[in-house]
XYZ file of C-alpha atoms in Angstrom:
305
model
C 25.678 -121.453 -4.631
C 24.913 -118.496 -6.291
C 28.110 -116.493 -6.490
C 28.592 -112.624 -6.454
C 31.723 -111.430 -8.077
C 33.280 -107.732 -8.111
C 34.434 -106.870 -12.012
C 37.730 -105.629 -10.447
C 39.723 -105.454 -7.629
C 38.011 -102.386 -5.787
C 36.877 -103.676 -2.193
C 33.294 -105.111 -2.051
C 31.971 -102.511 -0.115
C 32.675 -99.692 -3.126
C 31.226 -101.892 -5.864
C 27.854 -100.862 -7.651
C 27.940 -103.873 -9.925
C 28.383 -107.509 -9.242
C 28.209 -110.586 -11.642
C 26.197 -113.305 -10.844
C 27.885 -116.862 -11.303
C 27.895 -120.206 -9.826
C 30.106 -122.215 -7.274
C 30.714 -124.622 -4.728
C 33.149 -127.321 -3.986
C 31.464 -130.544 -5.075
C 29.675 -128.979 -8.064
C 33.259 -127.401 -9.103
C 34.309 -130.919 -9.246
C 31.643 -132.062 -10.956
C 31.788 -129.576 -13.819
C 35.833 -130.398 -13.811
C 34.988 -134.186 -14.615
C 32.391 -133.495 -16.841
C 34.713 -131.046 -19.066
C 36.900 -133.913 -19.004
C 34.814 -136.394 -20.596
C 33.117 -138.230 -17.571
C 29.669 -138.863 -16.809
C 28.763 -137.125 -13.512
C 25.963 -136.194 -11.319
C 25.434 -133.754 -8.883
C 22.922 -134.346 -5.712
C 21.912 -131.336 -3.466
C 19.141 -129.074 -2.340
C 18.527 -125.484 -3.998
C 15.633 -123.030 -3.116
C 12.539 -122.755 -5.291
C 14.164 -119.621 -6.321
C 15.698 -117.761 -9.494
C 19.216 -118.895 -7.967
C 18.393 -122.006 -7.241
C 17.356 -122.467 -11.249
C 20.180 -120.275 -12.214
C 22.355 -122.992 -10.371
C 20.545 -125.823 -11.914
C 20.686 -124.459 -15.455
C 24.639 -123.633 -15.314
C 25.494 -127.036 -13.945
C 22.949 -128.715 -16.637
C 24.715 -126.791 -19.513
C 28.234 -128.098 -18.423
C 26.712 -131.377 -18.786
C 26.355 -132.524 -15.057
C 23.238 -134.330 -14.426
C 21.030 -132.592 -11.820
C 18.064 -134.793 -11.778
C 18.889 -135.855 -8.049
C 18.748 -132.362 -6.803
C 15.724 -131.508 -4.685
C 14.117 -128.299 -4.634
C 13.080 -126.480 -1.427
C 9.904 -124.458 -1.246
C 10.756 -123.157 2.137
C 14.358 -122.239 2.102
C 16.641 -120.081 -0.226
C 19.396 -121.307 -2.161
C 22.904 -120.389 -0.604
C 24.848 -117.174 -1.639
C 28.520 -116.026 -1.079
C 30.077 -112.859 -1.930
C 33.714 -112.698 -3.218
C 35.825 -109.656 -2.199
C 38.489 -109.182 -4.519
C 41.469 -106.943 -3.674
C 45.686 -107.124 -4.149
C 45.915 -109.155 -1.105
C 43.908 -111.661 -2.398
C 39.970 -112.793 -2.228
C 38.161 -112.889 0.985
C 34.913 -114.938 0.920
C 31.671 -113.823 2.631
C 28.848 -116.939 3.035
C 25.178 -116.444 3.291
C 24.516 -119.990 3.834
C 22.848 -120.742 7.387
C 19.047 -121.732 7.038
C 19.708 -122.407 3.302
C 17.992 -125.413 1.189
C 21.333 -127.109 1.096
C 21.506 -127.167 5.315
C 18.647 -129.315 5.137
C 20.690 -132.340 3.516
C 20.620 -135.280 5.628
C 21.936 -139.142 5.709
C 18.618 -140.010 4.011
C 20.211 -138.524 0.709
C 22.841 -141.314 0.578
C 19.901 -143.691 -1.041
C 20.170 -141.035 -4.168
C 23.755 -141.741 -4.529
C 24.844 -144.476 -6.921
C 28.380 -144.365 -8.735
C 31.493 -145.639 -9.239
C 33.195 -142.808 -7.285
C 31.484 -140.285 -4.697
C 33.302 -137.160 -3.865
C 32.724 -134.985 -0.877
C 33.983 -132.041 1.185
C 34.220 -130.777 4.571
C 32.519 -127.970 3.358
C 29.425 -129.659 3.152
C 30.231 -131.211 6.624
C 30.128 -127.501 7.996
C 27.110 -126.622 6.785
C 25.003 -128.086 9.664
C 24.407 -131.178 11.859
C 22.281 -133.079 9.707
C 24.976 -132.413 6.722
C 27.941 -133.692 8.971
C 25.770 -136.788 9.288
C 25.492 -137.203 5.562
C 29.226 -137.108 5.162
C 29.671 -139.489 8.018
C 26.996 -141.663 6.297
C 28.481 -142.107 3.113
C 32.198 -141.668 4.227
C 32.511 -143.606 7.291
C 29.691 -146.037 7.304
C 29.743 -146.601 3.698
C 26.122 -146.405 2.573
C 26.692 -146.554 -0.722
C 28.321 -150.295 -1.449
C 31.237 -150.782 -3.895
C 31.760 -147.058 -4.481
C 35.054 -145.455 -4.368
C 34.874 -142.512 -1.527
C 36.895 -139.197 -2.152
C 37.242 -136.784 0.561
C 38.504 -132.965 0.056
C 39.256 -131.658 3.433
C 38.375 -128.008 2.127
C 38.823 -126.332 5.498
C 36.622 -123.141 5.426
C 37.003 -121.497 8.828
C 34.314 -118.875 8.425
C 32.003 -121.975 8.454
C 32.812 -123.409 11.283
C 32.232 -120.834 14.239
C 30.052 -122.640 16.154
C 31.990 -126.104 15.948
C 35.384 -127.666 16.300
C 36.462 -128.577 12.686
C 39.346 -130.503 13.762
C 37.778 -133.600 15.081
C 34.845 -133.427 12.596
C 37.141 -133.230 9.736
C 39.577 -135.595 10.921
C 37.181 -138.992 10.969
C 36.033 -138.815 7.286
C 39.427 -138.041 6.319
C 40.842 -141.268 7.634
C 37.998 -143.248 6.287
C 38.031 -141.947 2.662
C 39.663 -143.847 -0.020
C 40.910 -140.881 -1.593
C 41.753 -137.790 0.422
C 42.537 -134.352 -0.577
C 44.361 -131.679 1.856
C 46.049 -128.989 1.810
C 49.773 -128.881 3.630
C 48.532 -125.280 5.102
C 45.113 -126.484 6.390
C 46.478 -129.617 7.739
C 48.813 -127.378 9.809
C 45.918 -125.259 11.197
C 43.660 -127.890 11.885
C 45.977 -130.662 13.227
C 49.370 -128.751 13.758
C 50.809 -131.053 11.024
C 52.643 -129.581 8.165
C 55.198 -132.277 6.730
C 53.476 -133.982 4.099
C 54.715 -137.904 5.528
C 53.675 -137.019 8.832
C 50.045 -135.933 7.296
C 49.796 -139.186 5.725
C 50.864 -140.724 9.103
C 48.094 -138.824 10.482
C 45.412 -139.871 8.004
C 46.261 -143.553 8.107
C 44.408 -145.721 6.948
C 43.453 -143.671 3.979
C 44.519 -145.704 1.337
C 45.351 -142.473 -0.892
C 46.547 -139.249 0.521
C 47.191 -136.575 -1.526
C 49.119 -133.410 0.238
C 48.723 -130.130 -1.915
C 51.555 -127.723 -0.916
C 50.139 -124.576 -3.403
C 53.034 -123.146 -5.684
C 55.377 -126.159 -4.521
C 53.921 -129.050 -5.702
C 51.770 -132.138 -4.471
C 52.533 -135.504 -3.142
C 50.542 -138.468 -3.346
C 51.092 -141.476 -0.819
C 49.294 -144.237 -2.765
C 47.720 -147.689 -1.209
C 51.065 -149.691 -2.260
C 53.363 -147.578 -0.281
C 54.451 -145.105 -3.228
C 55.509 -141.674 -2.253
C 54.704 -139.602 -6.028
C 55.688 -135.886 -5.950
C 54.978 -133.786 -9.160
C 55.966 -129.869 -8.737
C 53.477 -127.213 -9.670
C 54.157 -125.884 -13.326
C 54.736 -121.854 -13.548
C 51.092 -120.623 -13.697
C 49.367 -117.060 -14.447
C 47.107 -116.307 -11.272
C 43.870 -114.228 -11.160
C 42.365 -115.609 -8.569
C 43.020 -118.899 -6.185
C 39.213 -119.714 -5.572
C 38.083 -123.050 -7.216
C 41.809 -124.111 -7.832
C 41.711 -126.853 -5.450
C 38.470 -128.051 -6.822
C 39.835 -128.188 -10.285
C 42.821 -130.016 -9.295
C 40.737 -132.684 -7.662
C 38.501 -132.915 -10.823
C 41.800 -133.668 -12.573
C 43.335 -136.387 -10.440
C 40.023 -138.050 -10.258
C 39.397 -138.112 -13.843
C 42.876 -139.877 -14.288
C 41.927 -142.270 -11.692
C 38.787 -143.111 -13.150
C 40.761 -143.679 -16.642
C 43.271 -146.248 -14.594
C 46.302 -143.803 -15.148
C 49.539 -143.679 -13.248
C 49.543 -141.379 -10.039
C 51.977 -138.896 -11.703
C 49.914 -138.807 -14.476
C 46.779 -138.169 -12.036
C 49.002 -135.502 -9.972
C 50.028 -133.655 -13.418
C 46.248 -133.597 -14.865
C 45.262 -132.332 -11.566
C 48.042 -129.469 -11.886
C 46.861 -128.772 -15.465
C 43.133 -128.138 -14.296
C 44.208 -126.027 -11.150
C 46.173 -123.690 -13.670
C 42.864 -123.234 -15.521
C 41.055 -122.177 -12.412
C 43.877 -120.241 -11.175
C 43.850 -118.016 -14.319
C 40.313 -116.977 -14.288
C 38.012 -115.214 -12.111
C 35.322 -117.657 -12.097
C 34.993 -120.553 -10.020
C 34.716 -123.286 -12.570
C 37.246 -122.739 -15.531
C 36.977 -123.488 -18.757
C 39.152 -126.964 -18.951
C 41.792 -127.192 -21.631
C 41.340 -129.260 -24.878
C 41.604 -132.691 -23.627
C 44.290 -133.555 -26.619
C 46.241 -130.791 -25.496
C 46.137 -131.754 -21.761
C 46.915 -135.180 -22.679
C 50.098 -133.933 -24.556
C 51.151 -132.031 -21.380
C 50.800 -135.275 -19.317
C 53.229 -136.971 -21.624
C 56.294 -134.370 -21.142
C 59.275 -135.583 -19.680
C 60.425 -134.148 -16.190
C 62.473 -131.725 -17.918
C 59.862 -130.411 -20.074
C 57.427 -130.177 -17.414
C 59.647 -128.345 -15.325
C 60.186 -125.632 -17.611
C 56.118 -125.675 -18.243
C 54.111 -122.309 -17.630
C 50.514 -122.447 -17.794
C 47.665 -120.191 -18.067
């Protein structure tokens, strides 16, 4: 999507100038993975308009292959506005009838990768988008791919459908599922990490994020690995979950240990927290790797951002 961002903490209704930016769950993850040195493609639909061209140029400039993106001559590119303030950032979506809502299960034919990442936001956009998520995550339309799914519950996008059932099925069928402890409680009334893991069985890998406390991964081998969240500077929280997923998935693709994957997730999330944009500047990879090698005491004392 195109994102309109206020320059300060004044309410949106009082702003006279907004900054034009780009954001979106899966595209944020794609940009994060590309910044960490991985070859990434993003598949979607944008409108044949200046905002769609801005989205493609931004992702292309960040090293993401956008050759599989379709341009829709009849529907516009989706937009959302950020409403910043002392209590946090609100979001207002204008996506109904956008080009992306026309995605459907046929798009799975354009997906060929070692790893495929989707989110619950895509499932919320339209019935055909929900069918696309089902086709890839549940029916496994792309043979041989590891499938990653971020629950990413956004209540504002689910006003006319029930998200609890719609998001539970793909979460149970993914190879790697990311879910916030708070959103699991809101969706399914399940707040403890082990109970969330049990609810999402048989998903082989479940990563439960708990904001400033830490993240717990339950592996296919039955391990439980917890890594505390390092102290981080917080400018805005939007995009931090996507950055965390990018870090974790990068380490997964590199065959790293689960603890290392969680740490890289935290490092990337901290970069997102320290900026007002949805896609942060990733830390230098050599520096990030040094942080991953800290002992537990040094990690506990770490401050990022």
